[in-house]
Coordinates of C-alpha atoms and ligand atoms in Angstrom, one line a residue:
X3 CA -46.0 -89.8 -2.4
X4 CA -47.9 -87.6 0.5
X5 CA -51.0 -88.7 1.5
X6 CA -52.0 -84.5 0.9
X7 CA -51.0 -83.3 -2.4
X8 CA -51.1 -79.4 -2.3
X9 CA -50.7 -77.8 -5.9
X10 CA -51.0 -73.7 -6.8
X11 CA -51.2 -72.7 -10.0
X12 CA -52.8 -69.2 -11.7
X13 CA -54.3 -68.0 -8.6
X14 CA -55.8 -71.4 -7.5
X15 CA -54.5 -73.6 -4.8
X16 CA -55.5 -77.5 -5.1
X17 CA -55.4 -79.6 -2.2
X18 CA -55.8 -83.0 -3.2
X19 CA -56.6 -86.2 -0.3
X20 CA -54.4 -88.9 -1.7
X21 CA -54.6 -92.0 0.5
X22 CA -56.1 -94.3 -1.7
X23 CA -55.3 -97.3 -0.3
X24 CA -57.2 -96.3 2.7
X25 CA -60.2 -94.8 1.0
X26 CA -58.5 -91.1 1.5
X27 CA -59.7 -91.7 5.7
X28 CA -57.4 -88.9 7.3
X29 CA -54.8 -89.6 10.1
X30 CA -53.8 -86.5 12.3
X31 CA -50.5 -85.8 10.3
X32 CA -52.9 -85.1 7.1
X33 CA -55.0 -82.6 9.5
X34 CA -51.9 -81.0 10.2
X35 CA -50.9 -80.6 6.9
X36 CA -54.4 -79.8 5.6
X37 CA -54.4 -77.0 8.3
X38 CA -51.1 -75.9 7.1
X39 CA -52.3 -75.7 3.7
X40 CA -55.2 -73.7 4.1
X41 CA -53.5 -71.3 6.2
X42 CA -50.5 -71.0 3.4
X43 CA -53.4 -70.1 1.2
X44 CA -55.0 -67.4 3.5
X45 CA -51.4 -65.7 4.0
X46 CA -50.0 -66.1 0.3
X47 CA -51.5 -63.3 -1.5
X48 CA -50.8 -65.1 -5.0
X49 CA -53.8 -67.6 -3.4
X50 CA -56.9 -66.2 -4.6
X51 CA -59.2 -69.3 -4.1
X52 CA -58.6 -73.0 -2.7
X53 CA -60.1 -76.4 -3.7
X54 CA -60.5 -79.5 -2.0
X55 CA -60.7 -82.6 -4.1
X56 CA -60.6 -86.6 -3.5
X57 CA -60.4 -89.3 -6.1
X58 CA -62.6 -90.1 -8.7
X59 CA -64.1 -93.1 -6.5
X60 CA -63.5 -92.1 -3.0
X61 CA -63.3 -88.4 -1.3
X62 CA -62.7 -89.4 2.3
X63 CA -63.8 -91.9 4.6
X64 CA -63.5 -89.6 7.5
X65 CA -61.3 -90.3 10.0
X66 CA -58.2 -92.9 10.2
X67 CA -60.2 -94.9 12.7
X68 CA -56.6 -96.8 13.9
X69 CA -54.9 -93.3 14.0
X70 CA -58.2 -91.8 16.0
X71 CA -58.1 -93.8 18.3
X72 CA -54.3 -93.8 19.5
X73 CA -54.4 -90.2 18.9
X74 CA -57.9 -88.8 19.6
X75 CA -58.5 -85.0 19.4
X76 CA -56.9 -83.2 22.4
X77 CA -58.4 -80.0 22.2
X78 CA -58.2 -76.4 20.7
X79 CA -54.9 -77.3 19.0
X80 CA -55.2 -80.5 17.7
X81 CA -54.7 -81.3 13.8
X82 CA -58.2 -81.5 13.3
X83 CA -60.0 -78.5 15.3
X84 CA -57.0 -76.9 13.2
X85 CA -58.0 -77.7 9.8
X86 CA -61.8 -77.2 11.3
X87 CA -61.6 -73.7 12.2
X88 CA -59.1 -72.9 9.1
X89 CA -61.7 -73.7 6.6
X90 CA -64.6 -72.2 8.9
X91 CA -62.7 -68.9 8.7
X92 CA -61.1 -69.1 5.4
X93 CA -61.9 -65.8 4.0
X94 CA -61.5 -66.7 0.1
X95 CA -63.4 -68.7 -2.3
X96 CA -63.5 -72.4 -1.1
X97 CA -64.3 -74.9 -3.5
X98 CA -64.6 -79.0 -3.3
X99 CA -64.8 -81.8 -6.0
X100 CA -66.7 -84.8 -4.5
X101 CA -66.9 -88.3 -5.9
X102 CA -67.7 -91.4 -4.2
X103 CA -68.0 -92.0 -0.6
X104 CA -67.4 -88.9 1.6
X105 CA -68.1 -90.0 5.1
X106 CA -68.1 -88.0 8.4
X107 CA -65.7 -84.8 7.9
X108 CA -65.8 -85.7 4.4
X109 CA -69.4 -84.7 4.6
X110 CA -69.1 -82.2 7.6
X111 CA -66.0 -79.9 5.8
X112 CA -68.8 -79.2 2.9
X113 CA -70.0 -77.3 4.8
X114 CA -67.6 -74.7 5.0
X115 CA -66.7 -74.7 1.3
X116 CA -68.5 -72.0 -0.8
X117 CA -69.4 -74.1 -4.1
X118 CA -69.6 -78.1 -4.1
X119 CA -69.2 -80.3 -7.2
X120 CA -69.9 -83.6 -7.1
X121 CA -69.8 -86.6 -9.2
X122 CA -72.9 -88.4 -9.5
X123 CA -71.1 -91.4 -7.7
X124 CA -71.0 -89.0 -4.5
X125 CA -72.4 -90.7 -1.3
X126 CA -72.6 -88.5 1.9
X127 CA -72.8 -89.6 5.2
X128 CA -72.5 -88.2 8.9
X129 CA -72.5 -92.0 11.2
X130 CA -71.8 -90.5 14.2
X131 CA -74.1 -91.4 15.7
X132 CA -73.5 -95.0 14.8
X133 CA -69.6 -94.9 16.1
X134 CA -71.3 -93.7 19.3
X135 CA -70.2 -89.9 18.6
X136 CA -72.1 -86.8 18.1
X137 CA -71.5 -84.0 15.1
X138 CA -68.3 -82.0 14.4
X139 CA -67.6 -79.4 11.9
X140 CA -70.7 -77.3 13.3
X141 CA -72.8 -79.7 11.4
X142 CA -75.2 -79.7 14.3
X143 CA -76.1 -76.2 13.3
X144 CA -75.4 -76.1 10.0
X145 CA -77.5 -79.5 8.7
X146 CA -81.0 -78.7 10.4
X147 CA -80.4 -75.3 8.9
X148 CA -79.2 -76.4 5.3
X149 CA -81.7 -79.6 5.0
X150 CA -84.4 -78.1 7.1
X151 CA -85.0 -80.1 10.7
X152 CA -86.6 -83.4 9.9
X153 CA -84.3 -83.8 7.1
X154 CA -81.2 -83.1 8.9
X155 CA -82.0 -85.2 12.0
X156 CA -83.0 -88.3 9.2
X157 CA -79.4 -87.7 8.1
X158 CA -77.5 -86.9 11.7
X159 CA -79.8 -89.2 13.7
X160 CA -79.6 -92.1 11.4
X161 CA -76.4 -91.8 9.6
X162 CA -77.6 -93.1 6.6
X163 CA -75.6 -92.2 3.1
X164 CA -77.4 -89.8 1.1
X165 CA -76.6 -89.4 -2.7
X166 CA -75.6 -86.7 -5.4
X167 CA -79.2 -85.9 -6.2
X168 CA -80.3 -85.7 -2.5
X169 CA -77.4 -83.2 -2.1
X170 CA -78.6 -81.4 -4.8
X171 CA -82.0 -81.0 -3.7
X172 CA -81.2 -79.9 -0.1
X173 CA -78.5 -77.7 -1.3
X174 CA -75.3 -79.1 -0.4
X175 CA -74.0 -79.3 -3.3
X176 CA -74.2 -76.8 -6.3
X177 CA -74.5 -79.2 -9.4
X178 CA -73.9 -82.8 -10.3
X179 CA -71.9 -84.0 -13.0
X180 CA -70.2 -87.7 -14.5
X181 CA -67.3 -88.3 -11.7
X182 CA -64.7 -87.4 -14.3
X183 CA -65.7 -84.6 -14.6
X184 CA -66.6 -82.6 -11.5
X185 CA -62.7 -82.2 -10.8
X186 CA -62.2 -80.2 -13.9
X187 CA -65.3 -78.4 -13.6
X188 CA -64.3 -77.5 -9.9
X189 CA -61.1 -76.4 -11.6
X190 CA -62.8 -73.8 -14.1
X191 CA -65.2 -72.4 -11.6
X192 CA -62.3 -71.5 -9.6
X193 CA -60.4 -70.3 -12.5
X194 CA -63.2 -68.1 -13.2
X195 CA -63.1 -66.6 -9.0
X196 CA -59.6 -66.5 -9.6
X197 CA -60.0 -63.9 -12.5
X198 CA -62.1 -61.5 -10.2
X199 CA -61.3 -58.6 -7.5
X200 CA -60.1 -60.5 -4.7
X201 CA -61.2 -58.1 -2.4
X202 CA -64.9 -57.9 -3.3
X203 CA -64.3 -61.8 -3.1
X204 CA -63.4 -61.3 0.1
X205 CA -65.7 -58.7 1.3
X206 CA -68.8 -60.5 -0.6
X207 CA -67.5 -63.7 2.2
X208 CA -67.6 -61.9 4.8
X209 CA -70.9 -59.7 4.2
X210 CA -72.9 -62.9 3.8
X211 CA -71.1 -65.3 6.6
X212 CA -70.6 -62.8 9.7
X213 CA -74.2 -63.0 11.2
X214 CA -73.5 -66.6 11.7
X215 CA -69.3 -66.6 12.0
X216 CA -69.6 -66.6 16.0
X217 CA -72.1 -69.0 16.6
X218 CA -70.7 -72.0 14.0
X219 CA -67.7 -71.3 16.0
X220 CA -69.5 -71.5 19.2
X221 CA -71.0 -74.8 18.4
X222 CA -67.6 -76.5 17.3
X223 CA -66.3 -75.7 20.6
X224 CA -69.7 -77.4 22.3
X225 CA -69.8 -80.3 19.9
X226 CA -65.8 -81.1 20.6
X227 CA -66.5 -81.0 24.3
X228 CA -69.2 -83.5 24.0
X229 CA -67.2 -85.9 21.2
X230 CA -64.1 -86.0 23.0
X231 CA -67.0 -87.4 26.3
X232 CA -68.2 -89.3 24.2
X233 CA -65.1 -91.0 22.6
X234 CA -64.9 -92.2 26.0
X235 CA -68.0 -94.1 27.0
X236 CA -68.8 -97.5 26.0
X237 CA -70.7 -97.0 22.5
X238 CA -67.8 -95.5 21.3
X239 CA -65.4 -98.3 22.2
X240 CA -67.9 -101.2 21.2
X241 CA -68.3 -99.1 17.3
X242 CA -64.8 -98.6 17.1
X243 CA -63.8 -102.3 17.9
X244 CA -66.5 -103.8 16.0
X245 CA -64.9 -101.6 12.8
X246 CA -61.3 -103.3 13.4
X247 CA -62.8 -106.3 13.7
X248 CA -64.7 -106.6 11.0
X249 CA -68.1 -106.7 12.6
X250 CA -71.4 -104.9 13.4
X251 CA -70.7 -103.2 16.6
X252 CA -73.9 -104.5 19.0
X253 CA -74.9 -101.4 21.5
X254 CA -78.3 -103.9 22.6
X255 CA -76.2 -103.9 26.6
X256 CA -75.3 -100.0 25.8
Ligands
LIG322 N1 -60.2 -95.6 8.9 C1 -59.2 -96.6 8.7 N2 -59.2 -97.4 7.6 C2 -60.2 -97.3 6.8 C3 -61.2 -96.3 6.9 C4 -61.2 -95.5 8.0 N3 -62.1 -94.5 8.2 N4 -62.1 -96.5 5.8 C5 -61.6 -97.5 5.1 N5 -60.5 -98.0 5.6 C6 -59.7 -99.1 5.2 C7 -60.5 -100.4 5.3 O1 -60.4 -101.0 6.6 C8 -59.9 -101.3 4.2 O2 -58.7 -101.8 4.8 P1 -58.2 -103.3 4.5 O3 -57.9 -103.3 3.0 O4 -57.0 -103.5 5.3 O5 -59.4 -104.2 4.8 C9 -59.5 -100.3 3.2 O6 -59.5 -99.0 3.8 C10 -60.5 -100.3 2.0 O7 -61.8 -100.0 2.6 P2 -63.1 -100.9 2.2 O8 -64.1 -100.7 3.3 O9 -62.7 -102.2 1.8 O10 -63.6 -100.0 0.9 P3 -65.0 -99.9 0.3 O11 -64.9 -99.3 -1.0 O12 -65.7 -101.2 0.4 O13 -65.8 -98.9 1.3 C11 -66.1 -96.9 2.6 C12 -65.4 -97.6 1.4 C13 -65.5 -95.5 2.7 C14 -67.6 -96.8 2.3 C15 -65.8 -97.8 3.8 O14 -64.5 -98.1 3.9 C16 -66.2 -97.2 5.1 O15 -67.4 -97.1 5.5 N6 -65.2 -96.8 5.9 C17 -65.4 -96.3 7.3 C18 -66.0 -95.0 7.3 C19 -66.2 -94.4 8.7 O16 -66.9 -95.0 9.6 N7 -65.4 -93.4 9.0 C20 -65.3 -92.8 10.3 C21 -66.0 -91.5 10.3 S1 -65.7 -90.6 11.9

């Protein structure tokens, strides 16, 4: 079975994260096919609106930390900066069904989607700062400006998990519902989108995301210069070997 599921049916394209076993953490093959995906969906003109879903108890825990680290992001064309920019420019409805833990880009590709569901097991978190990293995804921008400064930097600067209800009331996602449910009401919303004129869809997109298109883009070019520095200093290695081994990584000498 793939560890990305990608299913179109009636307008709408589902692309489902299905690496259980590993809590749905995404290796740079699952970037490449997430990147493939959402481009398929931009070009096919049968696509009229994509969702990203998870599990029931788990959406993603971010990165494959193994696979990171033998293959950490390159550049401009890597997997991930791929799948990054794809959903940052997708110009159709983007939807997302979130249950349970959705850590680092789990979090950070909300951000790009258009309407969020999530279960009311949801638990968000953006620990970069913990693995000795900084933001990706434009989150940088986007949080401060979403959850208003102080609230942002409690969530970048600590890293703590924040739940359903404090992603309601900040705005991240639009409603909260049991978790076995937010995947079928993710499903009729975007059966609904999928009903209208795609091109007022896609013109609606567009109206309200160009004045800040440029500068989200700006800022994930800045924030991969300065992860890709970072992945390279000492904080990083001590978080990173403290998570394979099993133990809380101890920055005291850092
Ligand atoms: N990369 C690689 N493996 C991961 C992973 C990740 N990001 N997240 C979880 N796994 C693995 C665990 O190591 C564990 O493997 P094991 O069975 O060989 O011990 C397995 O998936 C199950 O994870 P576990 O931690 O036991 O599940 P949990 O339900 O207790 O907790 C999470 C789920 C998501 C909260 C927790 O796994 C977690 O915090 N993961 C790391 C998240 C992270 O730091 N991501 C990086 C962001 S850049």
């Amino acid at each position: 079975m793939s560890d990305i599921k990608v299913h179109a049916e009636g307008g709408v394209m589902t692309i489902t994260l299905n690496r259980l076993e590993r809590k749905n953490s995404i290796t740079s093959a699952m970037y490449g096919m997430l990147a493939d995906a959402i481009h398929a969906a931009q070009e096919d003109a049968n696509v009229r609106v994509a969702v990203l879903q998870g599990h029931e108890t788990v959406f993603s825990a971010g990165n494959d930390i193994g696979d990171f680290l033998n293959q950490p992001p390159a550049g401009k064309d890597s997997p991930v900066f791929r799948f990054l920019h794809g959903i940052a420019t997708f110009p159709k409805p983007l939807l997302a069904a979130v249950c349970g833990p959705a850590v680092g880009v789990g979090t950070t590709m909300l951000f790009h989607c258009d309407l969020v569901y999530a279960g009311d097991n949801a638990a968000f978190s953006m620990p970069f700062v913990n693995l000795g990293l900084c933001p990706e995804a434009a989150s940088s921008l986007l949080v401060p400006q979403m959850f208003g400064y102080h609230r942002g930097a409690e969530a970048l600067l600590l890293g703590e998990p924040f739940m359903a209800e404090a992603a309601l009331e900040v705005g991240l996602v639009n409603r909260v519902l049991p978790p076995t449910e937010a995947s079928n009401f993710a499903q009729a919303q975007a059966k609904k989108l999928a009903a209208k004129p795609l091109s007022s869809l896609v013109e609606t997109k567009r109206l309200m995301k160009k004045g800040q298109q440029p500068q989200v883009l700006q800022q994930m070019q800045d924030e991969g210069e300065s992860f890709r520095r970072l992945l390279q200093e000492p904080a990083a290695k001590e978080a990173f070997t403290a998570f394979m081994e099993k133990r809380k990584p101890d920055f005291s000498k850092l």
